[in-house]
Amino acid sequence: LPAIVQRMFQSLESTEGMKTEYKDGSMMRFDLDDSLEEGQGEESDDEDEVLGDYENIEGITVENGYLEEKGDTLTSLCELADNMGTHFVPYYEETFGHGLKLVDYTAPLVRRGSLLCMSHVCIALHKVITQHNFQDETAMLPKLMAVCVPLVFDVVRSDKDREIVCCALECINEMLKELKGAMISDEEYLDALIELVRDVLQHKTASQKDTEDDSFCEDVEDDSELTTVLVDFAGSILPSLATAMGGAAFTPYFKMFLPLIIPKQGRNRSERSLAAGTLAEICQAMKESVIPFTENMYTVFMAGMKDPSEEVVSNSVFGMGVLVESSGTTLAPKYSEILGV
């Protein structure tokens, strides 16, 4: 394992395959390691000449094969962290560090891998601590979480690449599912997460800005797949949050989010289906704590059961079943109406 992991780290550090493109159309192979070795202990006699060389650079490209190698390496490190248990403990911190170094990499493939790598390390380390009685004497997990959580929050809020933002939201959700209360034990993290999800649902993050005037859109009518997926990922965090907090503690937040989730008139099929599915999963996570919202949820799910879309109907039927189960006898007078749809 040590030899394998070290080779993987070397692959992530390698600059092989990078090429520098100059404004005059020429191109040369670029190896940062070699450049540093050659330049150690030497100072340029003509600083203006060095700066001129940099100003003549049009850009730096990396061959696809090397990008894929880095992406595959990050994925493999995630798998090792997930499946090696205590045997991977000596490499958790270093693996996290390599992921952190690549979070601002130019290639989306590598950036996604770096985010997944860091979140997987936190999840895997938490499992080792809770399931294998590993003593985290150096407080490694809190240290890594203190870096990872604010970082993924910032990516969601400020990154303009929607695929990267979706990846960051997925990382948040997976950490929340696995770490549960440990993910939001710091009240600052909880408040930031609530605000972040609300901003995504209201289309107020950088990736949801109007591309023409760079202003935030209050009512986005973009039906693109990525827009829907982005909101979907944000919405899927709420059931996980309800489970982590407990239904009673989540109640005031559900009251705040409910108007943002219930589909407005004129929304398309995907948005109606997403709303019904998200509300159903939240009701399931809140259990009997959803009773104060029974009337509102009944109205939403009943309308969804009559929707022309089979997907919306399916999610609404599931939601109604969960609502009936969680609300005790509250909906008993409505049983005949429900069964008659």
mmCIF file of C-alpha atoms in Angstrom:
data_model
loop_
_atom_site.group_PDB
_atom_site.id
_atom_site.type_symbol
_atom_site.label_atom_id
_atom_site.label_comp_id
_atom_site.label_asym_id
_atom_site.label_seq_id
_atom_site.Cartn_x
_atom_site.Cartn_y
_atom_site.Cartn_z
ATOM 1 C CA LEU A 1 0.000 0.000 0.000
ATOM 2 C CA PRO A 2 2.719 2.606 0.809
ATOM 3 C CA ALA A 3 4.371 2.181 -2.598
ATOM 4 C CA ILE A 4 1.033 2.382 -4.440
ATOM 5 C CA VAL A 5 -0.176 5.461 -2.580
ATOM 6 C CA GLN A 6 3.108 7.303 -3.067
ATOM 7 C CA ARG A 7 2.972 6.670 -6.818
ATOM 8 C CA MET A 8 -0.552 8.049 -6.828
ATOM 9 C CA PHE A 9 0.594 11.166 -4.993
ATOM 10 C CA GLN A 10 3.392 11.579 -7.552
ATOM 11 C CA SER A 11 0.823 11.379 -10.346
ATOM 12 C CA LEU A 12 -1.161 14.225 -8.769
ATOM 13 C CA GLU A 13 1.979 16.341 -8.350
ATOM 14 C CA SER A 14 3.280 15.701 -11.860
ATOM 15 C CA THR A 15 3.282 18.492 -14.446
ATOM 16 C CA GLU A 16 3.988 16.117 -17.299
ATOM 17 C CA GLY A 17 1.899 16.835 -20.367
ATOM 18 C CA MET A 18 1.670 20.584 -19.764
ATOM 19 C CA LYS A 19 2.457 22.809 -22.736
ATOM 20 C CA THR A 20 3.021 26.551 -22.886
ATOM 21 C CA GLU A 21 1.440 28.398 -25.805
ATOM 22 C CA TYR A 22 2.992 31.747 -26.831
ATOM 23 C CA LYS A 23 1.332 34.674 -28.546
ATOM 24 C CA ASP A 24 3.556 34.252 -31.592
ATOM 25 C CA GLY A 25 2.033 30.822 -32.182
ATOM 26 C CA SER A 26 4.970 28.768 -30.938
ATOM 27 C CA MET A 27 4.594 26.058 -28.364
ATOM 28 C CA MET A 28 6.970 24.310 -26.018
ATOM 29 C CA ARG A 29 6.642 21.473 -23.565
ATOM 30 C CA PHE A 30 6.472 22.716 -19.992
ATOM 31 C CA ASP A 31 7.735 20.823 -16.974
ATOM 32 C CA LEU A 32 7.453 22.840 -13.805
ATOM 33 C CA ASP A 33 9.642 20.471 -11.794
ATOM 34 C CA ASP A 34 12.520 20.758 -14.273
ATOM 35 C CA SER A 35 12.135 24.536 -14.407
ATOM 36 C CA LEU A 36 12.352 24.827 -10.660
ATOM 37 C CA GLU A 37 15.382 22.568 -10.435
ATOM 38 C CA GLU A 38 17.220 24.527 -13.096
ATOM 39 C CA GLY A 39 16.352 27.833 -11.464
ATOM 40 C CA GLN A 40 17.313 26.960 -7.891
ATOM 41 C CA GLY A 41 19.957 29.255 -6.497
ATOM 42 C CA GLU A 42 20.042 31.420 -9.639
ATOM 43 C CA GLU A 43 18.802 34.961 -10.125
ATOM 44 C CA SER A 44 18.003 36.515 -13.448
ATOM 45 C CA ASP A 45 20.378 39.206 -14.631
ATOM 46 C CA ASP A 46 17.613 40.880 -16.521
ATOM 47 C CA GLU A 47 14.299 40.945 -14.654
ATOM 48 C CA ASP A 48 12.563 42.803 -17.479
ATOM 49 C CA GLU A 49 13.490 40.030 -19.870
ATOM 50 C CA VAL A 50 11.947 37.411 -17.569
ATOM 51 C CA LEU A 51 8.755 39.421 -17.183
ATOM 52 C CA GLY A 52 8.644 39.855 -20.935
ATOM 53 C CA ASP A 53 8.762 36.107 -21.403
ATOM 54 C CA TYR A 54 5.748 35.672 -19.107
ATOM 55 C CA GLU A 55 3.837 38.450 -20.894
ATOM 56 C CA ASN A 56 4.346 36.600 -24.173
ATOM 57 C CA ILE A 57 2.554 33.499 -22.841
ATOM 58 C CA GLU A 58 -0.901 33.003 -24.329
ATOM 59 C CA GLY A 59 -1.809 30.093 -22.080
ATOM 60 C CA ILE A 60 -0.859 26.700 -20.721
ATOM 61 C CA THR A 61 -2.612 23.546 -21.898
ATOM 62 C CA VAL A 62 -2.571 20.036 -20.493
ATOM 63 C CA GLU A 63 -3.057 16.955 -22.651
ATOM 64 C CA ASN A 64 -6.340 15.156 -21.963
ATOM 65 C CA GLY A 65 -4.649 11.907 -21.062
ATOM 66 C CA TYR A 66 -2.837 13.510 -18.150
ATOM 67 C CA LEU A 67 -6.002 15.237 -16.944
ATOM 68 C CA GLU A 68 -7.829 11.914 -16.987
ATOM 69 C CA GLU A 69 -4.963 10.339 -15.081
ATOM 70 C CA LYS A 70 -5.268 12.920 -12.311
ATOM 71 C CA GLY A 71 -9.036 12.514 -12.222
ATOM 72 C CA ASP A 72 -8.772 8.721 -12.060
ATOM 73 C CA THR A 73 -6.121 8.979 -9.347
ATOM 74 C CA LEU A 74 -8.354 11.161 -7.187
ATOM 75 C CA THR A 75 -11.239 8.721 -7.701
ATOM 76 C CA SER A 76 -9.021 5.792 -6.740
ATOM 77 C CA LEU A 77 -7.870 7.568 -3.583
ATOM 78 C CA CYS A 78 -11.535 8.061 -2.681
ATOM 79 C CA GLU A 79 -12.105 4.320 -3.097
ATOM 80 C CA LEU A 80 -9.088 3.494 -0.937
ATOM 81 C CA ALA A 81 -10.234 5.907 1.758
ATOM 82 C CA ASP A 82 -13.748 4.407 1.675
ATOM 83 C CA ASN A 83 -12.698 0.756 1.802
ATOM 84 C CA MET A 84 -9.351 0.460 3.585
ATOM 85 C CA GLY A 85 -10.589 1.476 7.036
ATOM 86 C CA THR A 86 -7.877 1.891 9.654
ATOM 87 C CA HIS A 87 -5.200 0.763 7.171
ATOM 88 C CA PHE A 88 -5.566 4.068 5.338
ATOM 89 C CA VAL A 89 -5.318 6.252 8.450
ATOM 90 C CA PRO A 90 -1.654 7.209 7.805
ATOM 91 C CA TYR A 91 -2.670 8.644 4.414
ATOM 92 C CA TYR A 92 -5.885 10.521 5.207
ATOM 93 C CA GLU A 93 -4.288 13.877 5.920
ATOM 94 C CA GLU A 94 -1.851 13.736 3.003
ATOM 95 C CA THR A 95 -4.602 12.619 0.617
ATOM 96 C CA PHE A 96 -6.743 15.526 1.771
ATOM 97 C CA GLY A 97 -3.826 17.889 1.206
ATOM 98 C CA HIS A 98 -3.341 16.727 -2.378
ATOM 99 C CA GLY A 99 -7.044 17.212 -3.045
ATOM 100 C CA LEU A 100 -6.869 20.704 -1.574
ATOM 101 C CA LYS A 101 -3.970 21.673 -3.842
ATOM 102 C CA LEU A 102 -6.027 20.802 -6.930
ATOM 103 C CA VAL A 103 -9.289 22.492 -5.974
ATOM 104 C CA ASP A 104 -8.477 25.511 -8.176
ATOM 105 C CA TYR A 105 -7.109 23.458 -11.075
ATOM 106 C CA THR A 106 -8.143 24.713 -14.490
ATOM 107 C CA ALA A 107 -9.723 21.435 -15.650
ATOM 108 C CA PRO A 108 -13.253 20.736 -14.286
ATOM 109 C CA LEU A 109 -12.551 16.987 -14.240
ATOM 110 C CA VAL A 110 -9.712 17.478 -11.755
ATOM 111 C CA ARG A 111 -11.595 20.077 -9.715
ATOM 112 C CA ARG A 112 -14.545 17.726 -9.257
ATOM 113 C CA GLY A 113 -12.175 14.971 -8.229
ATOM 114 C CA SER A 114 -10.492 17.211 -5.669
ATOM 115 C CA LEU A 115 -13.811 18.146 -4.021
ATOM 116 C CA LEU A 116 -14.924 14.524 -3.888
ATOM 117 C CA CYS A 117 -11.527 13.482 -2.551
ATOM 118 C CA MET A 118 -11.632 15.910 0.380
ATOM 119 C CA SER A 119 -15.222 15.089 1.328
ATOM 120 C CA HIS A 120 -14.602 11.337 1.076
ATOM 121 C CA VAL A 121 -11.587 11.626 3.378
ATOM 122 C CA CYS A 122 -13.733 13.369 6.014
ATOM 123 C CA ILE A 123 -16.481 10.750 5.671
ATOM 124 C CA ALA A 124 -14.063 7.824 5.760
ATOM 125 C CA LEU A 125 -12.203 9.187 8.779
ATOM 126 C CA HIS A 126 -15.492 9.694 10.615
ATOM 127 C CA LYS A 127 -16.452 6.066 9.908
ATOM 128 C CA VAL A 128 -13.110 4.834 11.198
ATOM 129 C CA ILE A 129 -13.576 6.832 14.406
ATOM 130 C CA THR A 130 -17.182 5.748 15.010
ATOM 131 C CA GLN A 131 -17.113 2.163 13.693
ATOM 132 C CA HIS A 132 -13.571 1.017 14.511
ATOM 133 C CA ASN A 133 -13.013 2.905 17.769
ATOM 134 C CA PHE A 134 -10.057 4.777 16.307
ATOM 135 C CA GLN A 135 -8.763 7.381 18.751
ATOM 136 C CA ASP A 136 -8.383 10.671 16.904
ATOM 137 C CA GLU A 137 -5.809 11.966 19.353
ATOM 138 C CA THR A 138 -4.583 14.726 17.039
ATOM 139 C CA ALA A 139 -8.158 15.953 16.305
ATOM 140 C CA MET A 140 -7.530 15.279 12.620
ATOM 141 C CA LEU A 141 -11.214 15.191 11.662
ATOM 142 C CA PRO A 142 -12.126 18.611 13.134
ATOM 143 C CA LYS A 143 -9.071 20.098 11.428
ATOM 144 C CA LEU A 144 -10.008 18.666 8.038
ATOM 145 C CA MET A 145 -13.664 19.643 8.467
ATOM 146 C CA ALA A 146 -12.629 23.196 9.343
ATOM 147 C CA VAL A 147 -11.032 23.404 5.887
ATOM 148 C CA CYS A 148 -13.432 21.293 3.827
ATOM 149 C CA VAL A 149 -16.826 22.615 4.959
ATOM 150 C CA PRO A 150 -16.210 26.353 4.405
ATOM 151 C CA LEU A 151 -14.456 25.531 1.131
ATOM 152 C CA VAL A 152 -17.357 23.585 -0.415
ATOM 153 C CA PHE A 153 -19.784 26.224 0.850
ATOM 154 C CA ASP A 154 -17.731 28.890 -0.902
ATOM 155 C CA VAL A 155 -17.621 26.862 -4.143
ATOM 156 C CA VAL A 156 -21.420 26.641 -4.191
ATOM 157 C CA ARG A 157 -21.786 30.344 -3.554
ATOM 158 C CA SER A 158 -19.069 31.824 -5.767
ATOM 159 C CA ASP A 159 -18.121 29.351 -8.521
ATOM 160 C CA LYS A 160 -19.639 30.030 -11.952
ATOM 161 C CA ASP A 161 -19.314 26.471 -13.275
ATOM 162 C CA ARG A 162 -22.656 24.782 -12.564
ATOM 163 C CA GLU A 163 -21.207 21.280 -12.853
ATOM 164 C CA ILE A 164 -18.661 22.128 -10.168
ATOM 165 C CA VAL A 165 -21.393 23.661 -8.004
ATOM 166 C CA CYS A 166 -23.510 20.509 -8.380
ATOM 167 C CA CYS A 167 -20.512 18.455 -7.307
ATOM 168 C CA ALA A 168 -19.989 20.667 -4.248
ATOM 169 C CA LEU A 169 -23.674 20.329 -3.297
ATOM 170 C CA GLU A 170 -23.388 16.559 -3.673
ATOM 171 C CA CYS A 171 -20.349 16.587 -1.364
ATOM 172 C CA ILE A 172 -22.276 18.583 1.238
ATOM 173 C CA ASN A 173 -25.197 16.162 1.097
ATOM 174 C CA GLU A 174 -23.013 13.060 1.373
ATOM 175 C CA MET A 175 -21.133 14.491 4.360
ATOM 176 C CA LEU A 176 -24.428 15.438 5.986
ATOM 177 C CA LYS A 177 -25.831 11.917 5.477
ATOM 178 C CA GLU A 178 -22.773 10.209 6.925
ATOM 179 C CA LEU A 179 -21.580 12.662 9.580
ATOM 180 C CA LYS A 180 -25.075 13.816 10.554
ATOM 181 C CA GLY A 181 -24.861 15.993 13.677
ATOM 182 C CA ALA A 182 -21.070 16.163 13.487
ATOM 183 C CA MET A 183 -21.406 18.079 10.233
ATOM 184 C CA ILE A 184 -23.505 20.844 11.836
ATOM 185 C CA SER A 185 -22.344 20.695 15.447
ATOM 186 C CA ASP A 186 -20.831 24.114 14.904
ATOM 187 C CA GLU A 187 -23.764 26.539 14.836
ATOM 188 C CA GLU A 188 -21.874 28.691 12.356
ATOM 189 C CA TYR A 189 -21.856 25.803 9.865
ATOM 190 C CA LEU A 190 -25.596 25.221 10.335
ATOM 191 C CA ASP A 191 -26.479 28.869 9.775
ATOM 192 C CA ALA A 192 -24.222 29.038 6.723
ATOM 193 C CA LEU A 193 -25.742 25.870 5.262
ATOM 194 C CA ILE A 194 -29.305 27.093 5.731
ATOM 195 C CA GLU A 195 -28.474 30.387 4.048
ATOM 196 C CA LEU A 196 -26.631 28.616 1.242
ATOM 197 C CA VAL A 197 -29.485 26.245 0.364
ATOM 198 C CA ARG A 198 -31.960 29.121 0.500
ATOM 199 C CA ASP A 199 -29.819 31.159 -1.892
ATOM 200 C CA VAL A 200 -29.603 28.277 -4.384
ATOM 201 C CA LEU A 201 -33.368 27.761 -4.277
ATOM 202 C CA GLN A 202 -33.803 31.496 -4.889
ATOM 203 C CA HIS A 203 -31.240 31.470 -7.730
ATOM 204 C CA LYS A 204 -28.868 33.870 -5.965
ATOM 205 C CA THR A 205 -25.501 32.142 -6.354
ATOM 206 C CA ALA A 206 -22.788 33.140 -8.843
ATOM 207 C CA SER A 207 -23.580 30.276 -11.235
ATOM 208 C CA GLN A 208 -27.203 31.454 -11.369
ATOM 209 C CA LYS A 209 -26.451 35.034 -12.331
ATOM 210 C CA ASP A 210 -27.839 36.585 -15.470
ATOM 211 C CA THR A 211 -25.110 36.090 -18.061
ATOM 212 C CA GLU A 212 -25.851 39.379 -19.810
ATOM 213 C CA ASP A 213 -25.788 41.943 -16.991
ATOM 214 C CA ASP A 214 -24.160 39.796 -14.252
ATOM 215 C CA SER A 215 -27.060 40.484 -11.881
ATOM 216 C CA PHE A 216 -28.926 37.990 -9.739
ATOM 217 C CA CYS A 217 -32.153 36.648 -11.203
ATOM 218 C CA GLU A 218 -35.115 36.539 -8.814
ATOM 219 C CA ASP A 219 -37.296 34.531 -11.170
ATOM 220 C CA VAL A 220 -35.233 32.297 -13.403
ATOM 221 C CA GLU A 221 -37.124 30.690 -16.267
ATOM 222 C CA ASP A 222 -34.130 28.797 -17.637
ATOM 223 C CA ASP A 223 -35.257 25.247 -18.374
ATOM 224 C CA SER A 224 -31.754 23.937 -18.964
ATOM 225 C CA GLU A 225 -30.939 20.587 -17.434
ATOM 226 C CA LEU A 226 -28.126 21.976 -15.286
ATOM 227 C CA THR A 227 -30.406 24.596 -13.756
ATOM 228 C CA THR A 228 -32.902 21.938 -12.703
ATOM 229 C CA VAL A 229 -30.177 19.621 -11.442
ATOM 230 C CA LEU A 230 -28.619 22.435 -9.421
ATOM 231 C CA VAL A 231 -31.869 23.115 -7.570
ATOM 232 C CA ASP A 232 -32.425 19.360 -7.235
ATOM 233 C CA PHE A 233 -29.073 18.888 -5.483
ATOM 234 C CA ALA A 234 -29.806 21.805 -3.153
ATOM 235 C CA GLY A 235 -33.291 20.496 -2.362
ATOM 236 C CA SER A 236 -31.966 17.012 -1.621
ATOM 237 C CA ILE A 237 -29.883 18.469 1.218
ATOM 238 C CA LEU A 238 -33.028 19.350 3.209
ATOM 239 C CA PRO A 239 -34.193 15.763 3.967
ATOM 240 C CA SER A 240 -30.641 14.922 5.041
ATOM 241 C CA LEU A 241 -30.585 18.015 7.232
ATOM 242 C CA ALA A 242 -33.933 17.078 8.793
ATOM 243 C CA THR A 243 -32.581 13.616 9.593
ATOM 244 C CA ALA A 244 -29.362 15.028 11.056
ATOM 245 C CA MET A 245 -31.160 17.606 13.215
ATOM 246 C CA GLY A 246 -34.270 15.652 14.075
ATOM 247 C CA GLY A 247 -37.768 16.598 12.951
ATOM 248 C CA ALA A 248 -38.582 18.870 15.884
ATOM 249 C CA ALA A 249 -35.403 20.919 15.537
ATOM 250 C CA PHE A 250 -35.887 21.177 11.774
ATOM 251 C CA THR A 251 -39.489 22.445 12.043
ATOM 252 C CA PRO A 252 -38.766 26.217 11.982
ATOM 253 C CA TYR A 253 -36.474 25.747 8.990
ATOM 254 C CA PHE A 254 -39.096 23.712 7.134
ATOM 255 C CA LYS A 255 -41.560 26.538 7.693
ATOM 256 C CA MET A 256 -39.051 28.915 6.105
ATOM 257 C CA PHE A 257 -38.252 26.662 3.121
ATOM 258 C CA LEU A 258 -41.809 25.537 2.362
ATOM 259 C CA PRO A 259 -42.790 28.564 0.210
ATOM 260 C CA LEU A 260 -39.596 28.100 -1.825
ATOM 261 C CA ILE A 261 -40.252 24.414 -2.509
ATOM 262 C CA ILE A 262 -43.985 24.345 -3.261
ATOM 263 C CA PRO A 263 -44.266 24.637 -7.061
ATOM 264 C CA LYS A 264 -45.634 27.901 -8.364
ATOM 265 C CA GLN A 265 -48.334 27.965 -10.995
ATOM 266 C CA GLY A 266 -46.981 27.492 -14.498
ATOM 267 C CA ARG A 267 -43.858 25.544 -13.496
ATOM 268 C CA ASN A 268 -42.739 22.778 -15.843
ATOM 269 C CA ARG A 269 -42.998 19.023 -15.238
ATOM 270 C CA SER A 270 -39.467 18.640 -13.882
ATOM 271 C CA GLU A 271 -39.967 21.392 -11.310
ATOM 272 C CA ARG A 272 -43.324 19.990 -10.182
ATOM 273 C CA SER A 273 -41.852 16.505 -9.871
ATOM 274 C CA LEU A 274 -38.829 17.821 -8.001
ATOM 275 C CA ALA A 275 -41.017 19.736 -5.553
ATOM 276 C CA ALA A 276 -43.227 16.729 -4.816
ATOM 277 C CA GLY A 277 -40.249 14.417 -4.363
ATOM 278 C CA THR A 278 -38.364 16.826 -2.099
ATOM 279 C CA LEU A 279 -41.408 17.461 0.106
ATOM 280 C CA ALA A 280 -42.100 13.728 0.354
ATOM 281 C CA GLU A 281 -38.561 13.000 1.522
ATOM 282 C CA ILE A 282 -38.658 15.863 4.039
ATOM 283 C CA CYS A 283 -41.945 14.554 5.461
ATOM 284 C CA GLN A 284 -40.407 11.109 5.757
ATOM 285 C CA ALA A 285 -37.372 12.511 7.599
ATOM 286 C CA MET A 286 -39.456 14.675 9.970
ATOM 287 C CA LYS A 287 -41.823 11.818 10.943
ATOM 288 C CA GLU A 288 -44.494 12.959 13.445
ATOM 289 C CA SER A 289 -42.990 16.464 13.567
ATOM 290 C CA VAL A 290 -44.641 17.104 10.197
ATOM 291 C CA ILE A 291 -48.116 17.098 11.785
ATOM 292 C CA PRO A 292 -48.352 20.935 12.032
ATOM 293 C CA PHE A 293 -47.867 21.052 8.250
ATOM 294 C CA THR A 294 -50.350 18.283 7.440
ATOM 295 C CA GLU A 295 -52.974 20.538 5.860
ATOM 296 C CA ASN A 296 -50.484 22.270 3.544
ATOM 297 C CA MET A 297 -48.822 18.994 2.563
ATOM 298 C CA TYR A 298 -52.177 17.326 1.944
ATOM 299 C CA THR A 299 -53.163 20.087 -0.493
ATOM 300 C CA VAL A 300 -49.847 19.853 -2.361
ATOM 301 C CA PHE A 301 -49.817 16.057 -2.637
ATOM 302 C CA MET A 302 -53.512 15.858 -3.580
ATOM 303 C CA ALA A 303 -52.915 18.301 -6.442
ATOM 304 C CA GLY A 304 -49.862 16.311 -7.500
ATOM 305 C CA MET A 305 -51.834 13.053 -7.566
ATOM 306 C CA LYS A 306 -54.099 14.664 -10.181
ATOM 307 C CA ASP A 307 -51.188 16.000 -12.269
ATOM 308 C CA PRO A 308 -51.018 14.903 -15.947
ATOM 309 C CA SER A 309 -47.397 13.806 -15.473
ATOM 310 C CA GLU A 310 -46.881 10.217 -14.260
ATOM 311 C CA GLU A 311 -43.625 11.238 -12.588
ATOM 312 C CA VAL A 312 -45.343 13.960 -10.553
ATOM 313 C CA VAL A 313 -48.165 11.564 -9.658
ATOM 314 C CA SER A 314 -45.704 8.907 -8.499
ATOM 315 C CA ASN A 315 -43.818 11.301 -6.215
ATOM 316 C CA SER A 316 -47.059 12.747 -4.869
ATOM 317 C CA VAL A 317 -48.538 9.322 -4.096
ATOM 318 C CA PHE A 318 -45.382 8.439 -2.186
ATOM 319 C CA GLY A 319 -45.561 11.751 -0.343
ATOM 320 C CA MET A 320 -49.205 11.237 0.557
ATOM 321 C CA GLY A 321 -48.428 7.785 1.918
ATOM 322 C CA VAL A 322 -45.610 9.155 4.066
ATOM 323 C CA LEU A 323 -47.846 12.002 5.267
ATOM 324 C CA VAL A 324 -50.642 9.617 6.269
ATOM 325 C CA GLU A 325 -48.180 7.398 8.100
ATOM 326 C CA SER A 326 -46.524 10.301 9.939
ATOM 327 C CA SER A 327 -49.634 12.272 10.868
ATOM 328 C CA GLY A 328 -51.398 9.577 12.887
ATOM 329 C CA THR A 329 -55.175 9.923 12.774
ATOM 330 C CA THR A 330 -55.100 13.540 11.582
ATOM 331 C CA LEU A 331 -55.961 12.588 7.991
ATOM 332 C CA ALA A 332 -58.428 9.804 8.866
ATOM 333 C CA PRO A 333 -61.441 11.840 7.646
ATOM 334 C CA LYS A 334 -59.653 12.271 4.280
ATOM 335 C CA TYR A 335 -59.003 8.572 3.588
ATOM 336 C CA SER A 336 -62.000 8.126 1.260
ATOM 337 C CA GLU A 337 -61.030 11.244 -0.715
ATOM 338 C CA ILE A 338 -57.438 10.033 -1.038
ATOM 339 C CA LEU A 339 -58.463 6.569 -2.200
ATOM 340 C CA GLY A 340 -60.921 8.056 -4.660
ATOM 341 C CA VAL A 341 -58.299 9.849 -6.734
#
